[in-house]
């Protein structure tokens, strides 16, 4: 009975949020772009050809029915490479963000909740690292870790960490002042219970929004690292690697730069629009 | 005595929120703690429930000193007391259903299993005038009055001996204040809990309280049985508070002389010397600025009040002076 009532309440809440979200055109456009991107990354590699297959008779060929997006200098199909590159981008974006959240949220929760003891130390470290621009930090980390997809994920994940900690901690500081936290203390609830059942759920909305901002930043980060040779290594197709190649053929084969550039832009735009929409919908202060 | 507070002090850095306050509440008694905003009322409530650590003084719950108990040692005692908060919007966890909110104390103190919780929550909701179907709702789906009833249900579900009610109706629409107040009155008669009822508005406790304690800048300036306080307030501050409160009786309302207090409430960071009320008191004289008046009852029929005039066995009349 208890679980049933709770589940019913949660379902009702989700339906209400979805109704609110659906009415807005820009977030819906963002959702469509994100879903398209994820589909491309998951299903694309299954339908397109081998991204490494070289067609020596058609190098630097413009878009045609045989090669929808044209071919590169080695005669590899650009569309196949874009689809496989989407997979790399999605992994880099999502895994690095998950890593940052998995490590950063607990640190932020504990720092914000035990403000007196831990907070000064943690925040000093966060401030120092936040003084570096995200990409500079990521490039530095990637240079240390070494070039590979795993390295990209680790570098981008750690580069995001300070921001995640700062946002979580800021939310915790606000939430812990709420009377419902005092009520839980008055019940005799322990810190663990209060942090997990009272504080964390009430910090979740801004963190979800943060994730939708962090993923596209990490996608750009992956492209940048790969473009600089610090990320995914050549035969593996990545949008950043494709840009590096394209740069040499800008006048002969401009499409080689246009496709990955356009994909990065669309994926980034999609996540950002989605994030803006989620921010509006999840904010309890906005209309019911 | 269910609650005995002796010389309680709570400073937040420079802010002397509570500065040497004593009061007692007997079993089943309702004490109205009255004072302006910033006088330290909520801080007293939070100290009693050990939601914040007192700077000095002692707090006894049912004869047991709880002032320095650890959080773990406090835990079993929390069955016996709970709090109703002022703001019905921040006092309920937005992510919990009403059943989870009201049932939480039961699970915490292992009084009921999950099935038992559901039944007890339903029964409690009915007691506070809510339909049991409300169980599956979330707080934001409820009106302010309904939320405050949920807050009451949560505070009362373990049948505590002491309830601290911190301005439980002042955030509500005037139209629902009376019904929630009546509900609290009925529940108190029914369940017999003792209550520290905090309010800035004397008229709110006129029917509910047995005794009244008036607070000014972290200290009690007058306390006594409700009837005496309302009929014959002795401290000039109480007289001023009463003259500002609406009175139900139109004859009394017309006869009444309104005492307007000049100047703002002084900052608790640097309270006035001598009698803390002297910057606003219409009767203040030299001694008030230098000497602090003790809380005494010199007149045989009187109750304690802290004013030099009373110590000198004169009857202050702030309204006569303008
Ligand atoms: N956590 C805190 N940190 C610093 N100062 C505080 C804190 N809580 C309260 N104060 C200060 O202590 C004083 C008393 O506050 P308190 O909330 O107890 O007053 P109150 O009588 O309940 O007033 P109100 O009617 O506004 O609720 C005020 O000056 C307030 O600013
Ligand atoms: S002691 Fe003086 S200032 Fe204080 S209340 Fe009495 S008359 Fe007024
Ligand atoms: Mg208060």
XYZ file of C-alpha atoms in Angstrom, chain A:
288
model
C 0.000 0.000 0.000
C 2.738 2.431 0.980
C 4.867 1.674 -2.063
C 1.813 1.771 -4.239
C 0.819 5.218 -3.043
C 4.344 6.500 -3.475
C 4.664 5.045 -6.961
C 1.335 6.549 -7.974
C 2.424 9.939 -6.712
C 5.722 9.746 -8.562
C 4.063 8.711 -11.798
C 1.664 11.641 -11.511
C 4.576 13.995 -10.979
C 6.409 12.667 -14.032
C 3.310 13.027 -16.191
C 2.882 16.612 -15.038
C 6.511 17.479 -15.773
C 6.245 15.934 -19.224
C 3.059 17.913 -19.979
C 4.853 21.091 -19.022
C 7.906 20.201 -21.088
C 5.967 19.194 -24.199
C 4.344 22.591 -24.599
C 7.687 24.330 -25.211
C 9.061 24.334 -28.776
C 12.762 24.988 -28.123
C 13.304 22.241 -25.529
C 11.360 19.857 -27.766
C 13.692 20.763 -30.678
C 16.592 20.099 -28.307
C 15.127 16.740 -27.354
C 14.728 15.793 -31.028
C 18.361 16.723 -31.742
C 19.621 14.776 -28.731
C 17.550 11.705 -29.584
C 18.777 11.950 -33.201
C 22.362 12.157 -31.976
C 21.990 9.178 -29.663
C 20.306 7.131 -32.413
C 23.093 8.024 -34.821
C 25.666 6.941 -32.264
C 23.916 3.689 -31.320
C 22.321 2.546 -34.588
C 24.431 4.430 -37.166
C 27.474 2.153 -36.946
C 25.195 -0.850 -37.600
C 23.824 0.453 -40.900
C 26.713 2.375 -42.419
C 29.676 0.654 -43.995
C 33.130 0.089 -42.574
C 34.571 3.484 -41.613
C 38.063 2.250 -42.410
C 37.227 0.884 -45.906
C 39.214 2.825 -48.459
C 37.943 3.542 -51.971
C 41.050 4.522 -53.945
C 38.988 5.413 -56.988
C 37.100 8.064 -55.032
C 39.406 10.068 -52.774
C 38.183 13.512 -51.692
C 34.962 12.838 -53.638
C 32.124 15.290 -53.092
C 28.787 14.070 -51.690
C 27.057 11.637 -54.076
C 24.486 8.819 -53.822
C 27.353 6.372 -53.271
C 28.961 8.493 -50.553
C 26.252 10.676 -49.005
C 28.739 12.962 -47.292
C 31.623 12.466 -49.700
C 34.957 10.801 -48.961
C 38.229 11.853 -47.349
C 41.785 11.843 -48.612
C 42.038 8.063 -48.278
C 38.673 7.498 -49.954
C 36.892 6.589 -46.702
C 33.167 7.260 -46.542
C 32.571 10.434 -44.501
C 29.072 9.380 -43.432
C 30.357 6.102 -42.015
C 33.016 8.003 -40.164
C 30.522 10.576 -38.866
C 28.313 7.769 -37.516
C 31.200 6.033 -35.792
C 32.473 9.403 -34.605
C 29.090 10.022 -32.992
C 29.711 6.946 -30.885
C 33.051 8.286 -29.736
C 31.522 11.701 -28.994
C 28.629 10.200 -27.080
C 30.957 8.060 -25.014
C 33.321 10.926 -24.315
C 30.441 13.278 -23.432
C 28.339 10.917 -21.345
C 31.022 8.824 -19.655
C 33.138 11.799 -18.631
C 30.067 13.563 -17.248
C 28.976 10.436 -15.386
C 32.468 10.127 -13.959
C 32.461 13.747 -12.814
C 29.001 13.349 -11.257
C 29.811 10.036 -9.585
C 32.871 11.510 -7.911
C 31.811 15.149 -7.572
C 28.301 14.800 -6.145
C 29.349 12.818 -3.044
C 32.220 15.247 -2.401
C 29.932 18.265 -2.836
C 27.264 16.705 -0.600
C 29.660 15.957 2.211
C 31.521 19.279 1.919
C 28.299 21.300 1.958
C 26.727 19.282 4.754
C 29.767 19.297 7.038
C 30.457 22.890 6.272
C 32.661 23.604 9.215
C 35.178 20.791 8.836
C 35.561 19.726 5.246
C 34.232 22.625 3.285
C 37.149 25.083 3.540
C 39.651 22.489 2.303
C 37.510 21.202 -0.549
C 36.503 24.657 -1.706
C 40.087 25.918 -1.722
C 41.037 23.054 -4.058
C 37.982 23.699 -6.215
C 38.751 27.404 -6.491
C 42.326 26.725 -7.508
C 41.311 24.297 -10.249
C 38.450 26.493 -11.422
C 40.991 29.245 -12.050
C 42.069 27.255 -15.139
C 39.710 27.349 -18.129
C 38.013 23.983 -18.615
C 39.799 23.145 -21.864
C 43.213 24.193 -20.601
C 42.713 21.948 -17.599
C 41.515 19.076 -19.808
C 44.430 19.485 -22.238
C 46.879 19.416 -19.351
C 45.305 16.271 -17.884
C 45.106 14.543 -21.276
C 48.787 15.289 -21.877
C 49.598 13.567 -18.586
C 47.258 10.585 -19.005
C 48.128 9.896 -22.634
C 46.097 9.874 -25.852
C 43.226 7.345 -26.043
C 39.468 7.333 -25.602
C 39.947 6.252 -21.999
C 42.360 9.133 -21.501
C 39.850 11.557 -22.994
C 37.097 10.355 -20.672
C 39.345 10.586 -17.618
C 40.724 14.006 -18.558
C 37.327 15.496 -19.356
C 35.778 13.875 -16.297
C 38.347 15.315 -13.921
C 38.262 18.678 -15.655
C 34.507 18.812 -14.954
C 34.886 17.746 -11.359
C 35.406 21.177 -9.724
C 32.274 22.599 -11.357
C 30.174 19.619 -10.229
C 31.472 19.904 -6.673
C 30.815 23.632 -6.575
C 27.245 23.335 -7.879
C 26.385 20.442 -5.573
C 27.811 22.186 -2.558
C 25.977 25.426 -3.349
C 22.687 23.536 -3.522
C 23.415 21.661 -0.309
C 24.089 24.912 1.522
C 20.665 26.177 0.465
C 18.794 22.920 1.114
C 20.282 22.271 4.550
C 18.709 25.508 5.805
C 15.226 24.274 4.897
C 12.840 23.542 7.736
C 12.240 20.020 6.429
C 15.862 19.224 7.227
C 15.341 20.601 10.744
C 12.198 18.460 10.969
C 14.241 15.383 10.053
C 16.763 16.211 12.774
C 13.865 16.645 15.174
C 12.762 13.108 14.231
C 16.163 11.840 15.253
C 17.227 10.998 11.704
C 20.915 10.289 11.130
C 23.143 12.301 8.801
C 23.277 9.559 6.170
C 19.500 9.373 5.958
C 19.191 13.162 5.819
C 21.835 13.511 3.110
C 20.458 10.735 0.907
C 16.697 11.206 1.365
C 16.340 14.909 2.073
C 19.330 16.792 0.689
C 20.327 14.857 -2.446
C 16.839 14.583 -4.003
C 16.317 18.298 -3.523
C 19.634 19.085 -5.213
C 18.886 16.818 -8.174
C 17.240 19.283 -10.552
C 20.179 21.686 -10.933
C 22.495 18.701 -11.280
C 20.426 17.231 -14.095
C 20.554 20.609 -15.798
C 24.286 20.755 -15.174
C 24.677 17.382 -16.878
C 22.984 18.660 -20.024
C 25.449 21.553 -20.076
C 28.443 19.353 -19.259
C 27.817 16.720 -21.937
C 28.068 19.112 -24.920
C 31.071 20.822 -23.313
C 32.722 17.434 -23.058
C 31.795 16.645 -26.681
C 33.574 19.811 -27.779
C 36.376 18.891 -25.397
C 36.792 15.471 -27.028
C 36.923 17.062 -30.477
C 39.449 19.602 -29.302
C 41.670 17.020 -27.633
C 41.490 14.741 -30.680
C 42.076 17.694 -32.981
C 45.207 18.492 -31.006
C 46.330 14.863 -31.184
C 45.833 14.390 -27.436
C 42.644 12.392 -27.767
C 41.362 9.542 -29.884
C 44.067 8.344 -32.236
C 43.717 8.288 -36.021
C 42.364 5.275 -37.566
C 39.514 5.527 -35.034
C 37.028 8.008 -36.446
C 36.216 10.916 -34.174
C 34.735 14.258 -35.146
C 37.838 15.990 -33.849
C 40.159 13.665 -35.775
C 38.047 14.285 -38.902
C 38.485 18.029 -38.445
C 42.249 17.624 -38.175
C 42.318 15.836 -41.529
C 39.823 18.202 -43.113
C 41.926 21.186 -42.269
C 44.504 20.159 -44.910
C 41.885 19.999 -47.652
C 39.734 22.987 -46.813
C 39.709 24.408 -50.346
C 39.519 21.064 -52.243
C 37.025 19.281 -50.029
C 35.295 21.762 -47.717
C 32.546 19.243 -46.870
C 35.067 17.253 -44.884
C 35.191 20.083 -42.382
C 31.532 21.033 -42.673
C 30.094 17.638 -41.593
C 31.936 17.142 -38.305
C 31.668 20.870 -37.547
C 27.935 20.795 -38.176
C 27.495 17.639 -36.090
C 29.366 19.129 -33.148
C 27.270 22.277 -33.406
C 23.956 20.392 -33.617
C 24.739 18.009 -30.765
C 25.852 20.904 -28.573
C 22.795 22.968 -29.472
C 20.513 20.011 -28.774
C 21.849 19.415 -25.267
C 21.799 23.113 -24.457
C 18.180 23.573 -25.565
C 17.194 20.460 -23.638
C 19.000 21.762 -20.562
C 17.230 25.128 -20.730
C 13.889 23.354 -20.976
C 14.677 21.045 -18.059
C 15.788 23.999 -15.990
C 12.395 25.651 -16.486
C 10.357 22.512 -15.945
C 12.230 21.191 -12.918
C 12.283 24.501 -11.072
C 9.459 24.162 -8.547
C 9.071 27.930 -8.518
C 7.945 27.967 -12.151
C 4.194 27.473 -12.710
C 2.545 24.204 -11.785
